[in-house]
mmCIF file of C-alpha atoms in Angstrom:
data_model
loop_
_atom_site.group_PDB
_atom_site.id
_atom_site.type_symbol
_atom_site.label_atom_id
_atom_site.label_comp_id
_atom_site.label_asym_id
_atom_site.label_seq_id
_atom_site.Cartn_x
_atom_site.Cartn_y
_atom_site.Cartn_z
ATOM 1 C CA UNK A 1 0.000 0.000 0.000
ATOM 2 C CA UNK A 2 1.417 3.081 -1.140
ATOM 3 C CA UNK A 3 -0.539 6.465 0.497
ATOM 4 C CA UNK A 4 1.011 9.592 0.331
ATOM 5 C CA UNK A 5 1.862 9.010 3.807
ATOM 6 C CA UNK A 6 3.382 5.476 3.180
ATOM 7 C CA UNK A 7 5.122 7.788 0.436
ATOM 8 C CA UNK A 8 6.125 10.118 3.714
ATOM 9 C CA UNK A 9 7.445 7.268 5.165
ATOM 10 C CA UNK A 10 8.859 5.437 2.743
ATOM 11 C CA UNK A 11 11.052 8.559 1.840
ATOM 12 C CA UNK A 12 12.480 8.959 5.134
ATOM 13 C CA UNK A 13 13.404 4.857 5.412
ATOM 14 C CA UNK A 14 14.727 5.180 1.997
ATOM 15 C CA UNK A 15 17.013 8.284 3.534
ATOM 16 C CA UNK A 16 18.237 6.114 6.417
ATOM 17 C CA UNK A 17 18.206 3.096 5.013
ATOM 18 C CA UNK A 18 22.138 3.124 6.330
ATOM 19 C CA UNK A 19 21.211 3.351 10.172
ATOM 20 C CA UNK A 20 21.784 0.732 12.089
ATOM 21 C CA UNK A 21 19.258 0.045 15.048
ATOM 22 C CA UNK A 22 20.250 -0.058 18.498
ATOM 23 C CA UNK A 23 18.127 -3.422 19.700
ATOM 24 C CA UNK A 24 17.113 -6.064 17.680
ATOM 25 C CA UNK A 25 13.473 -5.060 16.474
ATOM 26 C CA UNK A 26 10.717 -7.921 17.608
ATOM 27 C CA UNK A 27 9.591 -9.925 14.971
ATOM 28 C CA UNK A 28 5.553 -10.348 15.162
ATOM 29 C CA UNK A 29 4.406 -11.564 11.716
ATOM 30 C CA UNK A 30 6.135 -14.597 9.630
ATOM 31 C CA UNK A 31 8.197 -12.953 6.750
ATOM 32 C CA UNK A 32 7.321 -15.555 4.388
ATOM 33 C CA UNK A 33 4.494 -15.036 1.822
ATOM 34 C CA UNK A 34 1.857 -18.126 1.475
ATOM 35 C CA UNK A 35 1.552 -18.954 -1.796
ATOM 36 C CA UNK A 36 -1.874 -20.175 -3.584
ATOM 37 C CA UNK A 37 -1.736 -24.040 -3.744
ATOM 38 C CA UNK A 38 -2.167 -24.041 -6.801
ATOM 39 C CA UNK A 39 0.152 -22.581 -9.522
ATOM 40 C CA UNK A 40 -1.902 -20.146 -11.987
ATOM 41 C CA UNK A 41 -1.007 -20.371 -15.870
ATOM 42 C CA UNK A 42 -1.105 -16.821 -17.671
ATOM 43 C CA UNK A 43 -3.742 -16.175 -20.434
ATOM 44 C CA UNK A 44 -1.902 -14.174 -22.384
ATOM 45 C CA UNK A 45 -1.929 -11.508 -23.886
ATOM 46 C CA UNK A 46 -4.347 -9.617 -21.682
ATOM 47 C CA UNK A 47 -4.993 -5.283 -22.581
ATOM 48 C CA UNK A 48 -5.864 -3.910 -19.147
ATOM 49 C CA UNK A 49 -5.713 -0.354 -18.361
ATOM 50 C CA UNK A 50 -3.271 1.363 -15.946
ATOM 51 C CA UNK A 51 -3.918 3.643 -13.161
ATOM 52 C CA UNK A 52 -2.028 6.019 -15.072
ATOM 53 C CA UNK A 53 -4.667 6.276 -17.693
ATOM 54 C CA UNK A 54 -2.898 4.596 -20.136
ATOM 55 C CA UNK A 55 -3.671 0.726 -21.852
ATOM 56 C CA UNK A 56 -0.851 -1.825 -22.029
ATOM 57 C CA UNK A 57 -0.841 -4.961 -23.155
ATOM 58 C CA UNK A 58 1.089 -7.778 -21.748
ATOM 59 C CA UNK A 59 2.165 -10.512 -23.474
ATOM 60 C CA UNK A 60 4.332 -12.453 -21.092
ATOM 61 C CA UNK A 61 4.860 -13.066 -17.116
ATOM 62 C CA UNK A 62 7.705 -14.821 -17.520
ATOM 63 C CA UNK A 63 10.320 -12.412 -16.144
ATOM 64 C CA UNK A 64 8.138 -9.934 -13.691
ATOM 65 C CA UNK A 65 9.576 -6.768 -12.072
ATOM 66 C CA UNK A 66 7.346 -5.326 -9.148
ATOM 67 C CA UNK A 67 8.611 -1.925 -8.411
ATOM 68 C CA UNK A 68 7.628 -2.219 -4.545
ATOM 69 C CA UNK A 69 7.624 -4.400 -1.698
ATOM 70 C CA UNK A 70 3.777 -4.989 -1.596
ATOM 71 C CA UNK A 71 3.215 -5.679 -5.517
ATOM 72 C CA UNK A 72 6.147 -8.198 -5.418
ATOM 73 C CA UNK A 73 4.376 -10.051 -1.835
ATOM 74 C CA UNK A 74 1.168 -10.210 -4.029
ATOM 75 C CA UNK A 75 3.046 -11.263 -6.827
ATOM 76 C CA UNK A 76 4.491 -14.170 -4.881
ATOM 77 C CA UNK A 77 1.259 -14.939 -3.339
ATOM 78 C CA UNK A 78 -0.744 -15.243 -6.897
ATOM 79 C CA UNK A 79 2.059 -18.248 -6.890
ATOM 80 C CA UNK A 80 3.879 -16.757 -9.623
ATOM 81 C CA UNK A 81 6.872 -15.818 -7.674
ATOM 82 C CA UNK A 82 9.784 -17.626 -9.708
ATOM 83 C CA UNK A 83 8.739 -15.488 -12.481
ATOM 84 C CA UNK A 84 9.841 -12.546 -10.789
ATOM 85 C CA UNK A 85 13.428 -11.374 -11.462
ATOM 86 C CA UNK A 86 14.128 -7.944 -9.378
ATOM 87 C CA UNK A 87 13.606 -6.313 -6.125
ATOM 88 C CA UNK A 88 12.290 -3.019 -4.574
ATOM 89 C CA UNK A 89 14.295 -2.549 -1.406
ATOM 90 C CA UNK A 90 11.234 -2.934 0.905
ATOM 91 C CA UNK A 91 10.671 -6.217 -0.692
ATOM 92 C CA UNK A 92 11.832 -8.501 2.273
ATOM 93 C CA UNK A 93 10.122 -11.462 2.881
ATOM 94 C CA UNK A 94 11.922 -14.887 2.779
ATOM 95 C CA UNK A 95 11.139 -16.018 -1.200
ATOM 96 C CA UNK A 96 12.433 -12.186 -2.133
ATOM 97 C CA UNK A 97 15.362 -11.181 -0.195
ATOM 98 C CA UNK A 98 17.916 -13.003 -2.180
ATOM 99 C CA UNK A 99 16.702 -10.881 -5.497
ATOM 100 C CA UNK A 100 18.423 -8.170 -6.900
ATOM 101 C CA UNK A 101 17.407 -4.766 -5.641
ATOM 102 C CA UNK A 102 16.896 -2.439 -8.706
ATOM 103 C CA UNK A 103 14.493 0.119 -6.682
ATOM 104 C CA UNK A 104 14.256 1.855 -3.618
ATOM 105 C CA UNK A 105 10.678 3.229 -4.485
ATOM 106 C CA UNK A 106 11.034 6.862 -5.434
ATOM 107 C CA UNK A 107 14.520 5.787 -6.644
ATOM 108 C CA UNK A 108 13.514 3.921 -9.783
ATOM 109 C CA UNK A 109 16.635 2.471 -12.036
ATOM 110 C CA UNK A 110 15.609 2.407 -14.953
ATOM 111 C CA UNK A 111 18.950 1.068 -16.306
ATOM 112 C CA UNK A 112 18.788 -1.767 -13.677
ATOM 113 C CA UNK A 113 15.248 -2.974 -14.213
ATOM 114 C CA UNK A 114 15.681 -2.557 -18.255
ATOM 115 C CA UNK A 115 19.737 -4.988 -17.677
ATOM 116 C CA UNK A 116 16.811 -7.389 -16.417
ATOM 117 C CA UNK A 117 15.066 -7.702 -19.695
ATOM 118 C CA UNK A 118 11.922 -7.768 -18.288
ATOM 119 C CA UNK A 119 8.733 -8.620 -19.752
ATOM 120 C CA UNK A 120 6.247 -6.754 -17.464
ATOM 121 C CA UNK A 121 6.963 -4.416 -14.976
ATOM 122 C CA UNK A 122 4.419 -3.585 -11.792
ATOM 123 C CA UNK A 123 4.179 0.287 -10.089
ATOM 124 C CA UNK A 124 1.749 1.875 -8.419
ATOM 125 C CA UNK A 125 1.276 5.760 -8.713
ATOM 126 C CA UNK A 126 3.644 6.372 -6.083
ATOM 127 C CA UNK A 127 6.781 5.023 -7.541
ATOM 128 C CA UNK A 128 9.479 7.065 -9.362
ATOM 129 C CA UNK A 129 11.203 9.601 -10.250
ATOM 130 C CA UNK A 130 8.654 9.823 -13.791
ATOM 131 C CA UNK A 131 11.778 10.393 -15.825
ATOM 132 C CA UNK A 132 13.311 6.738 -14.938
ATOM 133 C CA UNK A 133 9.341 5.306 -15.142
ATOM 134 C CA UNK A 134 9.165 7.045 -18.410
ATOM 135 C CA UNK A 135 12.357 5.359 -19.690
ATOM 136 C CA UNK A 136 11.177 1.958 -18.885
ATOM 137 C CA UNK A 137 7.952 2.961 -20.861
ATOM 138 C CA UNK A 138 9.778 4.267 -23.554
ATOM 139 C CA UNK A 139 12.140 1.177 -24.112
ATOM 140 C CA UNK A 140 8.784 -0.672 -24.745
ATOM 141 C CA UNK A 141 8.813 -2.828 -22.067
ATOM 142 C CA UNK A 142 4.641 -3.136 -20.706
ATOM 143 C CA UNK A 143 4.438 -0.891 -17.067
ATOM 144 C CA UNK A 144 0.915 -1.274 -15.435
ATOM 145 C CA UNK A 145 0.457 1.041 -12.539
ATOM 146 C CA UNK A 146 -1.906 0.527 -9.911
ATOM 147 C CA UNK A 147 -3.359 2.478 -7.136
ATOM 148 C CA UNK A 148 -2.082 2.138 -3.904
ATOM 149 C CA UNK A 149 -4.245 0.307 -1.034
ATOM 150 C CA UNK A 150 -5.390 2.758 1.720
ATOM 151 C CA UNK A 151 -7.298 0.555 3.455
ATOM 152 C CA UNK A 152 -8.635 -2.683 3.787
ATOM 153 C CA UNK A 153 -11.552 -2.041 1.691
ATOM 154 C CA UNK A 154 -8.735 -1.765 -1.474
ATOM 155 C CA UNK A 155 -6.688 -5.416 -1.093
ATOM 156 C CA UNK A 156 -9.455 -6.625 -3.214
ATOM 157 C CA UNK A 157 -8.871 -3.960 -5.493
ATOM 158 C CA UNK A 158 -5.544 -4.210 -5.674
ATOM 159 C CA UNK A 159 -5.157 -7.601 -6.366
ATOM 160 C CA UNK A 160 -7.386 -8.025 -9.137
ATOM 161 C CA UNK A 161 -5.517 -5.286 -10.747
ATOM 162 C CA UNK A 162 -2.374 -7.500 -10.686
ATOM 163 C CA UNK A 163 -3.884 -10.345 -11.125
ATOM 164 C CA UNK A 164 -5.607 -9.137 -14.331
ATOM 165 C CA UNK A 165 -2.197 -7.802 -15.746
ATOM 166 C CA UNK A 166 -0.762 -11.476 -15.191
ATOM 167 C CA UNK A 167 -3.600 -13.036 -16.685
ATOM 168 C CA UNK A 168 -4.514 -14.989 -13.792
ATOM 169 C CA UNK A 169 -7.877 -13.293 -13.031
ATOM 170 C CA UNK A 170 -9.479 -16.740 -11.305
ATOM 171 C CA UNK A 171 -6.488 -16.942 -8.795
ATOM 172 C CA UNK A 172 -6.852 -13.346 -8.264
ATOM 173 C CA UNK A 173 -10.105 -14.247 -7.170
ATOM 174 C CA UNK A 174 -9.638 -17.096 -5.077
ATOM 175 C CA UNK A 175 -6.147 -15.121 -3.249
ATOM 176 C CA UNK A 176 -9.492 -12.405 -2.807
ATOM 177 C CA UNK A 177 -11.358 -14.866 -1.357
ATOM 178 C CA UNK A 178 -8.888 -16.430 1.025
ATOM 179 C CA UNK A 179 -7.335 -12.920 2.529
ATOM 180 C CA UNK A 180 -11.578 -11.620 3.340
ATOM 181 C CA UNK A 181 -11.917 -15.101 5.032
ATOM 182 C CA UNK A 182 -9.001 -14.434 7.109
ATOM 183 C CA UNK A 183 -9.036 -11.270 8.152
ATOM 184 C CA UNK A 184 -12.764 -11.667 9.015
ATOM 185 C CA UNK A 185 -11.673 -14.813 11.169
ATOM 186 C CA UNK A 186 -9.503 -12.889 12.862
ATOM 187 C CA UNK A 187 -11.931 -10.081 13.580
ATOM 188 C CA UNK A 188 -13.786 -12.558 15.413
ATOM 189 C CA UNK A 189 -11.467 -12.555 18.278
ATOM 190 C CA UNK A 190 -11.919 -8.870 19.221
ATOM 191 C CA UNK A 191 -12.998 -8.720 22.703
ATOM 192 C CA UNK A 192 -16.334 -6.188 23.338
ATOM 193 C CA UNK A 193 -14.472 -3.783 25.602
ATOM 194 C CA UNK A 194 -16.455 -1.958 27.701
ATOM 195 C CA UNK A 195 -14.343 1.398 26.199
ATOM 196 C CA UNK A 196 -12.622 0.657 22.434
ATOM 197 C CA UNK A 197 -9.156 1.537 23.401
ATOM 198 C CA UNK A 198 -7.358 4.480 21.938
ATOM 199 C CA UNK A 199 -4.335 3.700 20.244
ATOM 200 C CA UNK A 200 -1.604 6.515 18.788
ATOM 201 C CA UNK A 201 0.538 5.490 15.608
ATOM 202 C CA UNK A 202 4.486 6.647 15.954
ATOM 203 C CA UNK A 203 6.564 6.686 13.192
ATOM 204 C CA UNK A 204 9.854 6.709 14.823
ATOM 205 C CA UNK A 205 13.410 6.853 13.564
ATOM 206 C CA UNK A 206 15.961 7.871 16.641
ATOM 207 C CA UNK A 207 18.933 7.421 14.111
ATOM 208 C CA UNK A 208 18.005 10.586 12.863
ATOM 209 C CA UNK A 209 15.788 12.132 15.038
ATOM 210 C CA UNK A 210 12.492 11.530 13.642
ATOM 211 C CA UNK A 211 9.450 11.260 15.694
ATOM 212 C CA UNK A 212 6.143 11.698 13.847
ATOM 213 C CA UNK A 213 2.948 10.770 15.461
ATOM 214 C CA UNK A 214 0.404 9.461 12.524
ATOM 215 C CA UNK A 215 -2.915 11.558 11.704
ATOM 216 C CA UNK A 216 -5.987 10.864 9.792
ATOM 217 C CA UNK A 217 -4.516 9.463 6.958
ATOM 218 C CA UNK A 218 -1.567 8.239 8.180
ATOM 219 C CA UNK A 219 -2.444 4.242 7.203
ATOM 220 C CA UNK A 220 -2.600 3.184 9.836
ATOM 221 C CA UNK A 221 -6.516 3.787 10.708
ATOM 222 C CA UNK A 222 -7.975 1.447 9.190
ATOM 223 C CA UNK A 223 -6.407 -1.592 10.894
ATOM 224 C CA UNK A 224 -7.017 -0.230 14.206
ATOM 225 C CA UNK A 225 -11.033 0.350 13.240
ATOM 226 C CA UNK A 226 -10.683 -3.490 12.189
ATOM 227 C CA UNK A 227 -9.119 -4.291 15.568
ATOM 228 C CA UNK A 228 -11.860 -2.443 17.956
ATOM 229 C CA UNK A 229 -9.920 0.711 18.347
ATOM 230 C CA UNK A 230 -9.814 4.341 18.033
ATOM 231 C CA UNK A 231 -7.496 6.264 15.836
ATOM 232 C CA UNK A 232 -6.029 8.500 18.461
ATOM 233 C CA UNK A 233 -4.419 11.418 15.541
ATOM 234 C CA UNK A 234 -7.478 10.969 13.253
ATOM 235 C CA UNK A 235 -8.124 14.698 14.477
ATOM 236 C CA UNK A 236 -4.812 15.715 12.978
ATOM 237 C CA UNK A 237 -5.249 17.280 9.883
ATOM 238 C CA UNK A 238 -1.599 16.126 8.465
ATOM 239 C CA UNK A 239 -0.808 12.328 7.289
ATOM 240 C CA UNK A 240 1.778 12.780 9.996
ATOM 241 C CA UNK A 241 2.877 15.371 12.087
ATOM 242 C CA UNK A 242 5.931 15.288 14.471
ATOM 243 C CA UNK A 243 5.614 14.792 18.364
ATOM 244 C CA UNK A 244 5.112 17.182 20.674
ATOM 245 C CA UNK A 245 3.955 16.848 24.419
ATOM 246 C CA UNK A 246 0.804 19.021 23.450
ATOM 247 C CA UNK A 247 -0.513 16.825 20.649
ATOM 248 C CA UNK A 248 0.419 13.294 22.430
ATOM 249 C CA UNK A 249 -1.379 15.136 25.253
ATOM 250 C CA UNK A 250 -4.666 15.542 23.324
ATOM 251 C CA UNK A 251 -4.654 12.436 21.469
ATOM 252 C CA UNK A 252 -4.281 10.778 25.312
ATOM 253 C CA UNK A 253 -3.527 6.929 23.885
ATOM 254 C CA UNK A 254 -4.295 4.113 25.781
ATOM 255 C CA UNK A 255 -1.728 1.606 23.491
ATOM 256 C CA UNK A 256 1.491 3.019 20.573
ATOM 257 C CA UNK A 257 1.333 1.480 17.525
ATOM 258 C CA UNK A 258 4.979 1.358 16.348
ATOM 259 C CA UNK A 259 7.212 -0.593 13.185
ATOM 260 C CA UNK A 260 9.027 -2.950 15.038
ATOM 261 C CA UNK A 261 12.534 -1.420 13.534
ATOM 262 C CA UNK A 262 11.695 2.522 14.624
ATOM 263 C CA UNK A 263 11.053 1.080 17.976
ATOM 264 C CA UNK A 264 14.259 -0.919 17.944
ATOM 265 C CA UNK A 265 16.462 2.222 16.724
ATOM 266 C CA UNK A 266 14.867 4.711 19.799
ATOM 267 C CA UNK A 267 16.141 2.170 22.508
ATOM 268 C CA UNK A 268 13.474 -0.081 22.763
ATOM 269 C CA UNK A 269 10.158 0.488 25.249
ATOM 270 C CA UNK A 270 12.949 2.687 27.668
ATOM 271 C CA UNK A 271 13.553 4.445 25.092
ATOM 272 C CA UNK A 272 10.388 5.539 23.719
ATOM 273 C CA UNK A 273 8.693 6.608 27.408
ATOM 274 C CA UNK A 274 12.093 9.187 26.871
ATOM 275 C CA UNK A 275 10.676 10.741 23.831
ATOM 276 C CA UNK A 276 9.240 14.078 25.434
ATOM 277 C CA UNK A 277 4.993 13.582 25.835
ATOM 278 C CA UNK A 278 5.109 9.819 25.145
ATOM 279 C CA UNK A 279 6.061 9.018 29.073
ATOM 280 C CA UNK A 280 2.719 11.115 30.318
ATOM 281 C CA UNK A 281 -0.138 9.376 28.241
ATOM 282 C CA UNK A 282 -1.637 6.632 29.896
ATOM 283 C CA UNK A 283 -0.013 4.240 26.997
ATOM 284 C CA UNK A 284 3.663 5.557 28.075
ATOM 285 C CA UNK A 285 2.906 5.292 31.727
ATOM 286 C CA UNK A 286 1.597 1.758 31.195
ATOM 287 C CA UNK A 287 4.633 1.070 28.388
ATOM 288 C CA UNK A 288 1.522 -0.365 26.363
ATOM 289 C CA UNK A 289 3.295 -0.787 23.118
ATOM 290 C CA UNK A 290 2.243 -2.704 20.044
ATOM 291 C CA UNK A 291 4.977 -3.783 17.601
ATOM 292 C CA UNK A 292 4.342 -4.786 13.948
ATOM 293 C CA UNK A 293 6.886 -5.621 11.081
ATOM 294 C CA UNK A 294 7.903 -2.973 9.141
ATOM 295 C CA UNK A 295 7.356 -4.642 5.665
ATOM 296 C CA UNK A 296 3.960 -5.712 6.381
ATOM 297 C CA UNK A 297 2.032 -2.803 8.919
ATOM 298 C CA UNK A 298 0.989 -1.059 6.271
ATOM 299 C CA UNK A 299 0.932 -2.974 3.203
ATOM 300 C CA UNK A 300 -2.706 -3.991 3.302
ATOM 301 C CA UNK A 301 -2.393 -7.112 1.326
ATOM 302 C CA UNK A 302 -2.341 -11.152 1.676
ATOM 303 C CA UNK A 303 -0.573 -10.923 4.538
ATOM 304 C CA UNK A 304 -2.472 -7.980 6.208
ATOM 305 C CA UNK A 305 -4.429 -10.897 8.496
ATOM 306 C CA UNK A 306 -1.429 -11.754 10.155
ATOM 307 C CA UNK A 307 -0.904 -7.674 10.847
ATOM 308 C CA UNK A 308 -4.290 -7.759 12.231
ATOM 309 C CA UNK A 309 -3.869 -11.006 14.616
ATOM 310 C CA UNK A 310 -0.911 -9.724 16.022
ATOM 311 C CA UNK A 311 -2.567 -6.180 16.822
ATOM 312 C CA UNK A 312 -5.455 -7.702 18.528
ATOM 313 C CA UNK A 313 -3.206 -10.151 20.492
ATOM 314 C CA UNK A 314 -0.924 -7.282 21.984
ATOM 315 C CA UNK A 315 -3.710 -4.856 21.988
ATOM 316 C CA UNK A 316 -5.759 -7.159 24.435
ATOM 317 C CA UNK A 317 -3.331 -9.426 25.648
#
């Protein structure tokens, strides 16, 4: 899922993507993808029209680029993963890593992904610069761009759109299928709390000083609506907006919400209650803090039931 504040965020990890953490983060989700069962077979060629406004036509899957970490994990999960030949650099999970990074998102090489020879390569409308997108395009190579997933009402969305440009539209439907039924399983074991809890999403990098506490559209809303809880900045106007004592102060959460790496690189949980404001809420004096993957939180894709499970289980241990 690619929001302009996922495009925020994904900006600033790109920027310090040399900082090293100072704890191990804790792993919450399995960073493997679960294939289909079954493996689809293209129909090809398939004309399907890109976000962009534009119509491509695709002709092969047999050497697949996705240009970030989300389209390659559906990708993988369509069961088509040892056609894909490149990396973005948020791609991580186990079937991935070993790939060869040609993109760090909104750092597009075009002279890396076209080396590739690819046959079809997958963006969504926040990937760039347009110059190197453009290039790709221009060397004739079929780019399909598809809109980013802001909540969990858009996985289905999303994943018929790259299902339809790989010309496997009937697993697209069953991988549709399978994530509702698990997510809505999951759902089931939200507790009725007397009060939903309210629950504050920190985007936190201590490397470099960055401490931005997640608004309205931060991303983040919609899974904690899913899990029984409030959004505690959906009264911030921003997609983010950084920390201060005054707006933790107002948005009084009862749990953070943090990516399991920005917690590891402020110290940990005594590191965070440091931040100035986070120690006062009721979630810092309680050191109620929930800690999700970084390549999954916000991806809002097949693996977004796993996000959810492991919210609810910290949320109401």
């Amino acid at each position: 899922m690619r929001t302009p504040a996922a495009a925020l965020i994904s900006a600033v990890v790109l920027a310090l993507a040399g900082c090293t953490a100072t704890t191990p983060p804790q792993e919450h989700t399995s960073d493997r993808v679960e294939p289909l069962s079954t493996v689809p077979k293209p129909e090809l060629p398939v004309t399907v029209r890109s976000a962009d406004g534009s119509r491509v036509t695709v002709s092969s899957a047999d050497r697949i680029v996705p240009l970030t970490g989300s389209l390659n994990e559906i990708v993988h999960t369509l069961g088509l993963g040892s056609q894909v030949v490149a990396r973005d650099i948020t791609a991580t999970f186990e079937q991935a890593k070993d790939l060869p990074v040609v993109t760090r998102a909104h750092d597009v090489s075009a002279e890396g992904v076209l080396s590739l020879k690819p046959t079809l390569v997958l963006a969504d409308t926040s990937t760039g610069p347009a110059e190197a997108v453009g290039q790709i395009r221009d060397a004739g190579i079929p780019l399909v761009v598809v809109e980013p997933a802001k909540s969990l009402d858009d996985i289905a969305t999303r994943i018929d759109s790259v299902a339809a440009a790989l010309g496997v539209k009937a697993a697209g439907t069953e991988l549709k299928a399978r994530t509702r039924n698990r997510i809505a399983a999951v759902q089931k074991a939200v507790p009725p709390p007397a009060r939903k809890p309210r629950v504050a999403f920190l985007y936190l990098r201590g490397t470099a000083s960055v401490y931005l506490l997640g608004g309205r559209d931060s991303g983040a809303g919609s899974l904690l609506e899913a899990a029984g809880a409030v959004d505690a900045g959906s009264g911030l106007d921003k997609d983010f907006t950084a920390i201060t004592s005054e707006a933790l102060a107002k948005a009084a959460p009862d749990a953070i919400l943090v990516m399991s790496k920005g917690l590891a690189s402020v110290g940990g949980v005594d590191g965070l209650v440091k931040i100035p404001g986070v120690g006062e809420t009721p979630a810092g004096m309680d050191r109620r803090v929930i800690s999700i993957d970084d390549g999954v939180l916000l991806n809002y894709g097949p693996r977004t039931d796993q996000v959810l499970k492991s919210l609810i289980e910290q949320l109401y241990p």
